[in-house]
Amino acid sequence: LMMGNIFAKYKKDTDTALQYYNQALVANPEDFITLTNIGTQLAQVGRLAEAEKFLNKALSQKSDYPNTYMSLALVYNIRNDYLPCFMSCVACLELTDTRSTLYSSALSLQQQNAKKIVETTTIDALVSNYQQQLVQQGKKEIKIEADDTLKTAAKIEFAEYYNRPYHLV
């Protein structure tokens, strides 16, 4: 692992770094740090699909390692996939000391992607994407209806409270 890091960082030799990282995986196939480093190196040379595979495997081994989320954010950023990049940055920030360089980098990337999301996505698309995500997680339909009689901007009626199979916003 250390030799891979030396070749990656100081020699800028991705191929040799990957050889060392692969040997580290032979010794410990579940090593989330090695998996993250491989994913990071693959991303840096444009092998994004492979990078994402290694990074997701690293997360399956240790879901609270912030460097993995940052590397995933970089993959998504290269793809111009702004919302997943933003969310990966959020995960990284939640797990990182606010005084660290990693925190500063994740915050900067998150802010860049927030601007891109606002510039490239309509409000309807954002609401629709978030609605779909909530439906998948909560396993209940969500209906959105306009109501000019409300004295507030919005109201949520939860399915369980109103004894119906859907939530109403």
Coordinates of N, CA, C and O in Angstrom, one line a residue:
L1 N 0.8 -1.2 0.0 CA 0.0 0.0 0.0 C 0.9 1.3 0.0 O 0.6 2.2 -0.8
M2 N 1.9 1.3 0.9 CA 2.8 2.4 0.9 C 3.5 2.6 -0.4 O 3.7 3.8 -0.8
M3 N 4.0 1.6 -1.0 CA 4.7 1.7 -2.2 C 3.8 2.2 -3.3 O 4.2 3.1 -4.1
G4 N 2.6 1.7 -3.3 CA 1.6 2.2 -4.3 C 1.4 3.7 -4.1 O 1.3 4.5 -5.1
N5 N 1.3 4.1 -2.9 CA 1.1 5.6 -2.6 C 2.3 6.4 -3.1 O 2.1 7.5 -3.6
I6 N 3.5 5.9 -2.9 CA 4.7 6.6 -3.3 C 4.7 6.8 -4.8 O 4.9 7.9 -5.3
F7 N 4.4 5.7 -5.5 CA 4.4 5.8 -7.0 C 3.2 6.6 -7.5 O 3.4 7.4 -8.5
A8 N 2.1 6.6 -6.8 CA 1.0 7.4 -7.2 C 1.2 8.9 -7.0 O 1.1 9.7 -7.9
K9 N 1.7 9.2 -5.8 CA 1.8 10.6 -5.4 C 3.1 11.3 -5.8 O 3.0 12.4 -6.4
Y10 N 4.2 10.6 -5.7 CA 5.5 11.3 -5.9 C 6.0 11.0 -7.3 O 6.7 11.9 -7.9
K11 N 5.8 9.8 -7.8 CA 6.3 9.5 -9.1 C 5.3 9.7 -10.3 O 5.6 9.6 -11.4
K12 N 4.0 9.9 -9.9 CA 2.9 10.1 -10.8 C 2.8 8.9 -11.8 O 2.6 9.1 -13.0
D13 N 3.1 7.7 -11.3 CA 3.1 6.5 -12.1 C 2.0 5.6 -11.7 O 2.1 4.7 -10.8
T14 N 0.8 5.8 -12.3 CA -0.4 5.1 -12.0 C -0.3 3.6 -12.2 O -0.7 2.8 -11.4
D15 N 0.3 3.2 -13.3 CA 0.4 1.8 -13.6 C 1.2 1.0 -12.5 O 0.8 0.0 -12.1
T16 N 2.3 1.6 -12.1 CA 3.1 0.9 -11.1 C 2.4 1.0 -9.7 O 2.4 0.0 -9.0
A17 N 1.7 2.1 -9.5 CA 1.0 2.2 -8.2 C -0.1 1.1 -8.2 O -0.3 0.5 -7.2
L18 N -0.8 0.9 -9.3 CA -1.9 -0.1 -9.3 C -1.3 -1.5 -9.1 O -2.0 -2.3 -8.5
Q19 N -0.1 -1.7 -9.6 CA 0.5 -3.1 -9.4 C 0.7 -3.3 -7.9 O 0.4 -4.4 -7.4
Y20 N 1.2 -2.3 -7.2 CA 1.4 -2.4 -5.8 C 0.1 -2.5 -5.0 O -0.1 -3.4 -4.1
Y21 N -0.9 -1.7 -5.4 CA -2.2 -1.8 -4.8 C -2.8 -3.2 -5.0 O -3.4 -3.8 -4.0
N22 N -2.7 -3.7 -6.2 CA -3.3 -5.1 -6.4 C -2.6 -6.1 -5.6 O -3.2 -7.1 -5.1
Q23 N -1.3 -6.0 -5.3 CA -0.6 -6.9 -4.5 C -1.1 -6.8 -3.0 O -1.2 -7.8 -2.3
A24 N -1.4 -5.6 -2.6 CA -1.9 -5.3 -1.3 C -3.3 -6.0 -1.1 O -3.6 -6.6 -0.1
L25 N -4.1 -6.0 -2.2 CA -5.4 -6.7 -2.2 C -5.3 -8.2 -2.1 O -6.1 -8.9 -1.6
V26 N -4.2 -8.7 -2.7 CA -4.0 -10.2 -2.6 C -3.8 -10.5 -1.1 O -4.4 -11.5 -0.7
A27 N -3.1 -9.7 -0.4 CA -2.9 -10.0 1.1 C -4.2 -9.7 1.9 O -4.4 -10.4 2.8
N28 N -5.0 -8.7 1.5 CA -6.2 -8.4 2.2 C -7.2 -7.8 1.2 O -7.3 -6.6 1.0
P29 N -8.0 -8.7 0.6 CA -9.0 -8.2 -0.4 C -10.1 -7.3 0.1 O -10.7 -6.6 -0.7
E30 N -10.2 -7.2 1.4 CA -11.3 -6.4 2.0 C -10.7 -5.0 2.5 O -11.5 -4.2 3.1
D31 N -9.5 -4.7 2.2 CA -8.9 -3.4 2.7 C -9.5 -2.2 2.0 O -9.2 -1.9 0.9
F32 N -10.3 -1.5 2.7 CA -11.1 -0.4 2.2 C -10.1 0.8 1.8 O -10.4 1.5 0.8
I33 N -9.0 0.9 2.4 CA -8.1 2.0 2.0 C -7.4 1.7 0.7 O -7.4 2.5 -0.2
T34 N -7.0 0.4 0.5 CA -6.4 0.0 -0.8 C -7.5 0.1 -1.9 O -7.2 0.6 -3.0
L35 N -8.7 -0.3 -1.6 CA -9.8 -0.2 -2.6 C -10.1 1.2 -3.0 O -10.2 1.6 -4.2
T36 N -10.0 2.1 -2.0 CA -10.2 3.5 -2.2 C -9.1 4.1 -3.1 O -9.3 4.9 -4.0
N37 N -7.9 3.7 -2.8 CA -6.7 4.2 -3.5 C -6.7 3.8 -5.0 O -6.4 4.5 -5.9
I38 N -7.1 2.5 -5.2 CA -7.3 2.0 -6.5 C -8.3 2.8 -7.3 O -8.1 3.3 -8.4
G39 N -9.5 3.0 -6.7 CA -10.5 3.8 -7.3 C -10.1 5.2 -7.6 O -10.4 5.7 -8.7
T40 N -9.4 5.8 -6.7 CA -8.9 7.1 -6.9 C -7.9 7.2 -8.1 O -8.0 8.1 -9.0
Q41 N -7.0 6.3 -8.2 CA -6.0 6.2 -9.3 C -6.7 6.0 -10.6 O -6.4 6.6 -11.6
L42 N -7.7 5.1 -10.6 CA -8.4 4.8 -11.9 C -9.2 6.0 -12.3 O -9.3 6.3 -13.5
A43 N -9.8 6.7 -11.4 CA -10.5 8.0 -11.7 C -9.6 9.0 -12.3 O -10.0 9.7 -13.3
Q44 N -8.4 9.1 -11.8 CA -7.5 10.1 -12.3 C -7.0 9.9 -13.7 O -6.6 10.8 -14.4
V45 N -7.1 8.6 -14.1 CA -6.7 8.3 -15.5 C -7.9 8.1 -16.4 O -7.8 7.6 -17.5
G46 N -9.1 8.5 -15.9 CA -10.3 8.4 -16.7 C -11.0 7.1 -16.8 O -11.9 7.0 -17.6
R47 N -10.6 6.2 -16.0 CA -11.3 4.8 -16.0 C -12.4 4.9 -15.0 O -12.3 4.2 -13.9
L48 N -13.4 5.7 -15.3 CA -14.4 6.0 -14.3 C -15.3 4.8 -13.8 O -15.6 4.7 -12.7
A49 N -15.7 4.0 -14.8 CA -16.6 2.9 -14.4 C -15.8 1.9 -13.5 O -16.4 1.5 -12.5
E50 N -14.6 1.6 -13.8 CA -13.8 0.8 -12.9 C -13.6 1.5 -11.5 O -13.6 0.8 -10.5
A51 N -13.3 2.8 -11.6 CA -13.1 3.5 -10.3 C -14.3 3.4 -9.4 O -14.2 3.1 -8.2
E52 N -15.5 3.6 -10.0 CA -16.7 3.6 -9.2 C -16.9 2.2 -8.6 O -17.3 2.1 -7.5
K53 N -16.6 1.2 -9.3 CA -16.7 -0.2 -8.8 C -15.9 -0.4 -7.6 O -16.3 -0.9 -6.6
F54 N -14.6 0.0 -7.7 CA -13.7 -0.1 -6.5 C -14.1 0.7 -5.3 O -14.1 0.3 -4.2
L55 N -14.6 1.9 -5.6 CA -15.0 2.8 -4.5 C -16.3 2.3 -3.9 O -16.4 2.4 -2.6
N56 N -17.2 1.8 -4.6 CA -18.4 1.2 -4.0 C -18.1 0.0 -3.2 O -18.7 -0.2 -2.1
K57 N -17.1 -0.8 -3.6 CA -16.7 -2.0 -2.8 C -16.0 -1.5 -1.5 O -16.2 -2.1 -0.5
A58 N -15.2 -0.4 -1.6 CA -14.6 0.2 -0.4 C -15.7 0.6 0.6 O -15.6 0.4 1.8
L59 N -16.7 1.2 0.1 CA -17.8 1.7 0.9 C -18.6 0.5 1.6 O -19.0 0.6 2.7
S60 N -18.6 -0.6 0.8 CA -19.3 -1.8 1.4 C -18.5 -2.4 2.5 O -19.0 -3.0 3.4
Q61 N -17.2 -2.1 2.5 CA -16.3 -2.6 3.6 C -16.3 -1.7 4.8 O -16.2 -2.1 5.9
K62 N -16.3 -0.4 4.5 CA -16.3 0.7 5.6 C -17.1 1.9 5.1 O -16.5 2.7 4.3
S63 N -18.3 2.1 5.5 CA -19.1 3.1 5.0 C -18.9 4.5 5.6 O -19.5 5.4 5.2
D64 N -17.9 4.6 6.6 CA -17.7 5.8 7.2 C -16.3 6.4 6.9 O -15.7 7.1 7.7
Y65 N -15.7 6.0 5.8 CA -14.4 6.4 5.4 C -14.5 7.6 4.5 O -15.0 7.4 3.3
P66 N -14.3 8.8 4.9 CA -14.6 10.0 4.1 C -13.8 10.1 2.8 O -14.4 10.7 1.8
N67 N -12.6 9.6 2.8 CA -11.8 9.7 1.5 C -12.5 9.0 0.4 O -12.4 9.4 -0.8
T68 N -13.2 7.9 0.7 CA -14.0 7.2 -0.4 C -15.1 8.0 -1.0 O -15.2 8.1 -2.2
Y69 N -15.8 8.7 -0.1 CA -16.8 9.6 -0.6 C -16.3 10.7 -1.4 O -16.8 11.1 -2.5
M70 N -15.1 11.3 -1.0 CA -14.5 12.3 -1.8 C -14.1 11.8 -3.2 O -14.2 12.5 -4.2
S71 N -13.5 10.6 -3.2 CA -13.1 10.0 -4.5 C -14.3 9.8 -5.4 O -14.3 10.0 -6.6
L72 N -15.4 9.3 -4.8 CA -16.6 9.1 -5.6 C -17.1 10.5 -6.1 O -17.6 10.6 -7.2
A73 N -17.0 11.5 -5.3 CA -17.5 12.8 -5.7 C -16.6 13.3 -6.9 O -17.2 13.8 -7.9
L74 N -15.4 13.0 -6.9 CA -14.5 13.3 -8.1 C -14.9 12.6 -9.3 O -14.9 13.1 -10.4
V75 N -15.3 11.3 -9.2 CA -15.8 10.5 -10.3 C -17.0 11.2 -10.9 O -17.1 11.4 -12.1
Y76 N -18.0 11.5 -10.0 CA -19.2 12.1 -10.5 C -19.0 13.5 -11.1 O -19.6 13.9 -12.0
N77 N -18.0 14.2 -10.5 CA -17.7 15.6 -11.0 C -17.2 15.5 -12.4 O -17.5 16.3 -13.3
I78 N -16.3 14.5 -12.7 CA -15.7 14.3 -14.0 C -16.8 14.0 -15.0 O -16.8 14.5 -16.1
R79 N -17.8 13.3 -14.6 CA -18.9 12.9 -15.4 C -20.0 14.0 -15.6 O -21.0 13.9 -16.3
N80 N -19.8 15.1 -14.8 CA -20.8 16.2 -14.8 C -22.1 15.7 -14.2 O -23.2 16.1 -14.6
D81 N -22.0 14.8 -13.3 CA -23.2 14.2 -12.6 C -23.3 14.9 -11.3 O -22.8 14.5 -10.2
Y82 N -23.9 16.1 -11.3 CA -23.8 17.1 -10.2 C -24.5 16.7 -8.9 O -23.9 16.9 -7.9
L83 N -25.7 16.1 -9.0 CA -26.3 15.8 -7.7 C -25.6 14.6 -7.0 O -25.4 14.8 -5.8
P84 N -25.2 13.5 -7.6 CA -24.5 12.5 -6.9 C -23.1 13.1 -6.4 O -22.7 12.7 -5.3
C85 N -22.5 14.0 -7.1 CA -21.3 14.6 -6.6 C -21.6 15.4 -5.4 O -20.9 15.3 -4.4
F86 N -22.6 16.2 -5.4 CA -23.0 17.0 -4.3 C -23.3 16.1 -3.0 O -22.8 16.4 -1.9
M87 N -24.0 15.0 -3.2 CA -24.4 14.2 -2.1 C -23.1 13.4 -1.6 O -23.0 13.2 -0.4
S88 N -22.2 13.0 -2.4 CA -21.0 12.4 -2.0 C -20.2 13.4 -1.1 O -19.5 13.0 -0.1
C89 N -20.2 14.6 -1.6 CA -19.5 15.7 -0.8 C -20.1 15.8 0.6 O -19.4 16.0 1.6
V90 N -21.4 15.8 0.6 CA -22.2 15.9 1.9 C -21.7 14.8 2.8 O -21.4 15.0 4.0
A91 N -21.7 13.6 2.3 CA -21.3 12.4 3.1 C -19.8 12.6 3.6 O -19.5 12.3 4.8
C92 N -19.0 13.1 2.8 CA -17.6 13.3 3.1 C -17.5 14.3 4.2 O -16.8 14.2 5.2
L93 N -18.2 15.4 4.1 CA -18.2 16.5 5.1 C -18.7 16.1 6.4 O -18.1 16.5 7.5
E94 N -19.7 15.2 6.4 CA -20.3 14.7 7.7 C -19.3 13.9 8.5 O -19.4 13.8 9.7
L95 N -18.3 13.3 7.8 CA -17.4 12.4 8.4 C -16.0 13.0 8.6 O -15.1 12.3 9.1
T96 N -15.8 14.3 8.3 CA -14.5 14.9 8.3 C -14.4 16.0 9.3 O -15.3 16.8 9.4
D97 N -13.2 16.1 9.9 CA -12.9 17.2 10.8 C -12.9 18.5 10.0 O -12.3 18.6 8.9
T98 N -13.6 19.5 10.5 CA -13.7 20.8 9.8 C -12.4 21.5 9.5 O -12.3 22.4 8.7
R99 N -11.4 21.2 10.2 CA -10.1 21.8 10.1 C -9.2 21.1 9.1 O -8.1 21.6 8.8
S100 N -9.6 20.0 8.5 CA -8.8 19.3 7.6 C -8.8 19.8 6.1 O -9.8 20.4 5.7
T101 N -7.8 19.4 5.4 CA -7.7 19.8 4.0 C -8.8 19.1 3.2 O -9.4 19.6 2.3
L102 N -9.1 17.8 3.6 CA -10.2 17.1 3.0 C -11.5 17.8 3.1 O -12.3 17.9 2.1
Y103 N -11.8 18.3 4.3 CA -13.0 19.1 4.5 C -13.1 20.3 3.5 O -14.1 20.5 2.9
S104 N -12.0 21.0 3.5 CA -12.0 22.2 2.6 C -12.2 21.8 1.1 O -13.0 22.5 0.4
S105 N -11.6 20.7 0.7 CA -11.7 20.3 -0.7 C -13.1 19.8 -1.0 O -13.7 20.2 -2.0
A106 N -13.7 19.1 0.0 CA -15.1 18.6 -0.2 C -16.1 19.7 -0.2 O -17.0 19.8 -1.0
L107 N -15.9 20.7 0.7 CA -16.8 21.9 0.7 C -16.7 22.7 -0.6 O -17.7 23.1 -1.1
S108 N -15.5 22.9 -1.1 CA -15.3 23.6 -2.3 C -16.0 22.9 -3.5 O -16.8 23.5 -4.3
L109 N -15.8 21.6 -3.6 CA -16.4 20.8 -4.7 C -17.9 20.8 -4.5 O -18.7 20.9 -5.5
Q110 N -18.4 20.7 -3.3 CA -19.8 20.7 -3.0 C -20.5 22.0 -3.5 O -21.5 22.1 -4.1
Q111 N -19.8 23.1 -3.1 CA -20.3 24.4 -3.5 C -20.4 24.6 -5.1 O -21.3 25.2 -5.6
Q112 N -19.3 24.2 -5.7 CA -19.3 24.2 -7.2 C -20.4 23.4 -7.8 O -21.1 23.9 -8.7
N113 N -20.7 22.3 -7.2 CA -21.7 21.4 -7.8 C -23.1 22.0 -7.4 O -24.0 21.8 -8.2
A114 N -23.2 22.6 -6.3 CA -24.5 23.2 -6.0 C -24.9 24.3 -7.0 O -26.0 24.4 -7.5
K115 N -23.9 25.1 -7.4 CA -24.1 26.1 -8.4 C -24.5 25.5 -9.7 O -25.4 25.9 -10.4
K116 N -23.8 24.4 -10.1 CA -24.1 23.7 -11.4 C -25.5 23.1 -11.3 O -26.2 23.1 -12.4
I117 N -25.9 22.6 -10.2 CA -27.2 22.0 -10.1 C -28.3 23.1 -10.3 O -29.2 22.9 -11.1
V118 N -28.1 24.2 -9.7 CA -29.0 25.3 -9.8 C -29.0 25.9 -11.3 O -30.1 26.2 -11.8
E119 N -27.9 25.9 -11.9 CA -27.8 26.4 -13.2 C -28.4 25.5 -14.3 O -28.8 25.9 -15.3
T120 N -28.3 24.2 -14.0 CA -28.7 23.2 -15.1 C -30.0 22.4 -14.8 O -30.4 21.7 -15.7
T121 N -30.5 22.6 -13.7 CA -31.7 21.8 -13.3 C -32.9 22.7 -13.0 O -32.7 23.6 -12.2
T122 N -34.0 22.3 -13.5 CA -35.2 23.1 -13.2 C -35.7 22.6 -11.8 O -35.4 21.5 -11.4
I123 N -36.5 23.5 -11.2 CA -37.1 23.2 -9.9 C -38.0 21.9 -10.0 O -37.9 21.0 -9.1
D124 N -38.7 21.8 -11.1 CA -39.6 20.7 -11.3 C -38.8 19.4 -11.3 O -39.2 18.4 -10.7
A125 N -37.6 19.4 -12.0 CA -36.8 18.2 -12.1 C -36.2 17.9 -10.7 O -36.2 16.7 -10.3
L126 N -35.8 18.9 -9.9 CA -35.2 18.6 -8.6 C -36.3 18.0 -7.7 O -36.1 17.0 -7.0
V127 N -37.5 18.6 -7.7 CA -38.6 18.1 -6.9 C -38.9 16.6 -7.3 O -39.1 15.7 -6.5
S128 N -39.0 16.4 -8.6 CA -39.4 15.1 -9.1 C -38.3 14.0 -8.7 O -38.7 12.9 -8.2
N129 N -37.0 14.4 -8.8 CA -36.0 13.4 -8.4 C -36.1 13.1 -6.9 O -35.9 12.0 -6.5
Y130 N -36.2 14.2 -6.2 CA -36.3 14.0 -4.7 C -37.6 13.2 -4.3 O -37.5 12.3 -3.5
Q131 N -38.7 13.5 -5.0 CA -39.9 12.7 -4.7 C -39.7 11.3 -5.0 O -40.1 10.4 -4.2
Q132 N -39.1 10.9 -6.2 CA -38.8 9.5 -6.5 C -37.9 8.8 -5.5 O -38.2 7.7 -5.1
Q133 N -36.9 9.6 -5.0 CA -36.0 9.0 -4.0 C -36.8 8.7 -2.7 O -36.7 7.7 -2.1
L134 N -37.7 9.6 -2.3 CA -38.5 9.4 -1.1 C -39.5 8.3 -1.2 O -39.7 7.5 -0.3
V135 N -40.1 8.2 -2.4 CA -41.0 7.1 -2.7 C -40.3 5.7 -2.5 O -40.8 4.8 -1.9
Q136 N -39.1 5.6 -3.1 CA -38.3 4.4 -3.0 C -38.0 4.1 -1.6 O -38.1 2.9 -1.2
Q137 N -37.6 5.1 -0.8 CA -37.1 4.8 0.5 C -38.3 4.5 1.4 O -38.3 3.7 2.3
G138 N -39.4 5.3 1.3 CA -40.6 5.1 2.2 C -41.6 4.2 1.7 O -42.5 3.8 2.4
K139 N -41.5 3.7 0.5 CA -42.4 2.7 -0.1 C -43.9 3.2 -0.1 O -44.8 2.4 0.0
K140 N -44.1 4.5 -0.2 CA -45.4 5.1 -0.3 C -45.4 6.2 -1.4 O -44.5 6.9 -1.5
E141 N -46.5 6.2 -2.2 CA -46.6 7.2 -3.2 C -46.7 8.6 -2.5 O -47.2 8.8 -1.4
I142 N -46.2 9.6 -3.2 CA -46.3 11.0 -2.8 C -47.0 11.8 -3.9 O -46.6 11.8 -5.0
K143 N -48.1 12.4 -3.5 CA -48.9 13.2 -4.5 C -48.6 14.7 -4.1 O -48.6 15.1 -2.9
I144 N -48.5 15.5 -5.1 CA -48.3 17.0 -4.9 C -49.4 17.7 -5.6 O -49.7 17.5 -6.8
E145 N -50.1 18.5 -4.8 CA -51.3 19.2 -5.3 C -51.1 20.7 -4.9 O -50.7 21.0 -3.8
A146 N -51.5 21.6 -5.8 CA -51.5 23.0 -5.5 C -52.8 23.3 -4.7 O -53.9 22.8 -4.9
D147 N -52.6 24.2 -3.7 CA -53.8 24.6 -2.9 C -53.6 26.1 -2.5 O -52.8 26.4 -1.6
D148 N -54.3 26.9 -3.2 CA -54.2 28.4 -3.0 C -54.9 28.8 -1.7 O -54.7 30.0 -1.3
T149 N -55.6 27.9 -1.0 CA -56.2 28.3 0.3 C -55.3 28.2 1.5 O -55.6 28.7 2.5
L150 N -54.1 27.6 1.3 CA -53.2 27.5 2.4 C -52.6 28.8 2.8 O -52.3 29.7 2.0
K151 N -52.4 29.0 4.1 CA -51.7 30.2 4.6 C -50.2 30.1 4.7 O -49.5 31.0 5.1
T152 N -49.7 28.9 4.4 CA -48.3 28.6 4.5 C -47.8 28.2 3.0 O -48.7 28.0 2.2
A153 N -46.5 28.2 2.8 CA -46.0 27.8 1.5 C -46.3 26.4 1.1 O -46.6 26.1 -0.1
A154 N -46.4 25.5 2.1 CA -46.7 24.1 1.8 C -47.2 23.4 3.1 O -47.1 23.9 4.2
K155 N -47.8 22.2 2.9 CA -48.3 21.4 4.0 C -48.1 20.0 3.6 O -48.3 19.6 2.4
I156 N -47.7 19.2 4.6 CA -47.5 17.7 4.3 C -48.5 17.0 5.1 O -48.7 17.2 6.4
E157 N -49.2 16.1 4.5 CA -50.2 15.2 5.1 C -49.6 13.8 5.0 O -49.5 13.2 3.9
F158 N -49.1 13.2 6.1 CA -48.5 11.9 6.1 C -49.6 10.8 6.0 O -50.6 10.9 6.7
A159 N -49.3 9.8 5.2 CA -50.3 8.7 4.9 C -50.7 8.1 6.2 O -51.9 7.8 6.3
E160 N -49.8 7.8 7.0 CA -50.2 7.0 8.3 C -51.2 7.8 9.1 O -52.1 7.3 9.7
Y161 N -51.0 9.1 9.2 CA -51.9 10.0 10.0 C -53.3 10.1 9.4 O -54.3 10.2 10.1
Y162 N -53.3 10.1 8.1 CA -54.6 10.3 7.4 C -55.2 9.0 6.9 O -56.2 9.0 6.2
N163 N -54.6 7.9 7.3 CA -55.1 6.6 7.0 C -55.3 6.4 5.5 O -56.5 6.0 5.1
R164 N -54.3 6.6 4.7 CA -54.4 6.5 3.2 C -53.1 5.9 2.7 O -52.1 6.0 3.4
P165 N -53.1 5.4 1.5 CA -51.9 4.8 1.0 C -50.8 5.7 0.4 O -49.9 5.3 -0.2
Y166 N -51.0 7.0 0.5 CA -50.1 8.0 -0.1 C -49.9 9.2 0.8 O -50.8 9.5 1.6
H167 N -48.8 9.9 0.7 CA -48.6 11.2 1.4 C -49.0 12.3 0.4 O -49.0 12.1 -0.8
L168 N -49.5 13.4 1.0 CA -49.9 14.5 0.2 C -49.2 15.8 0.6 O -49.1 16.1 1.8
V169 N -48.6 16.4 -0.4 CA -47.9 17.7 -0.2 C -48.7 18.7 -0.9 O -49.1 18.6 -2.1

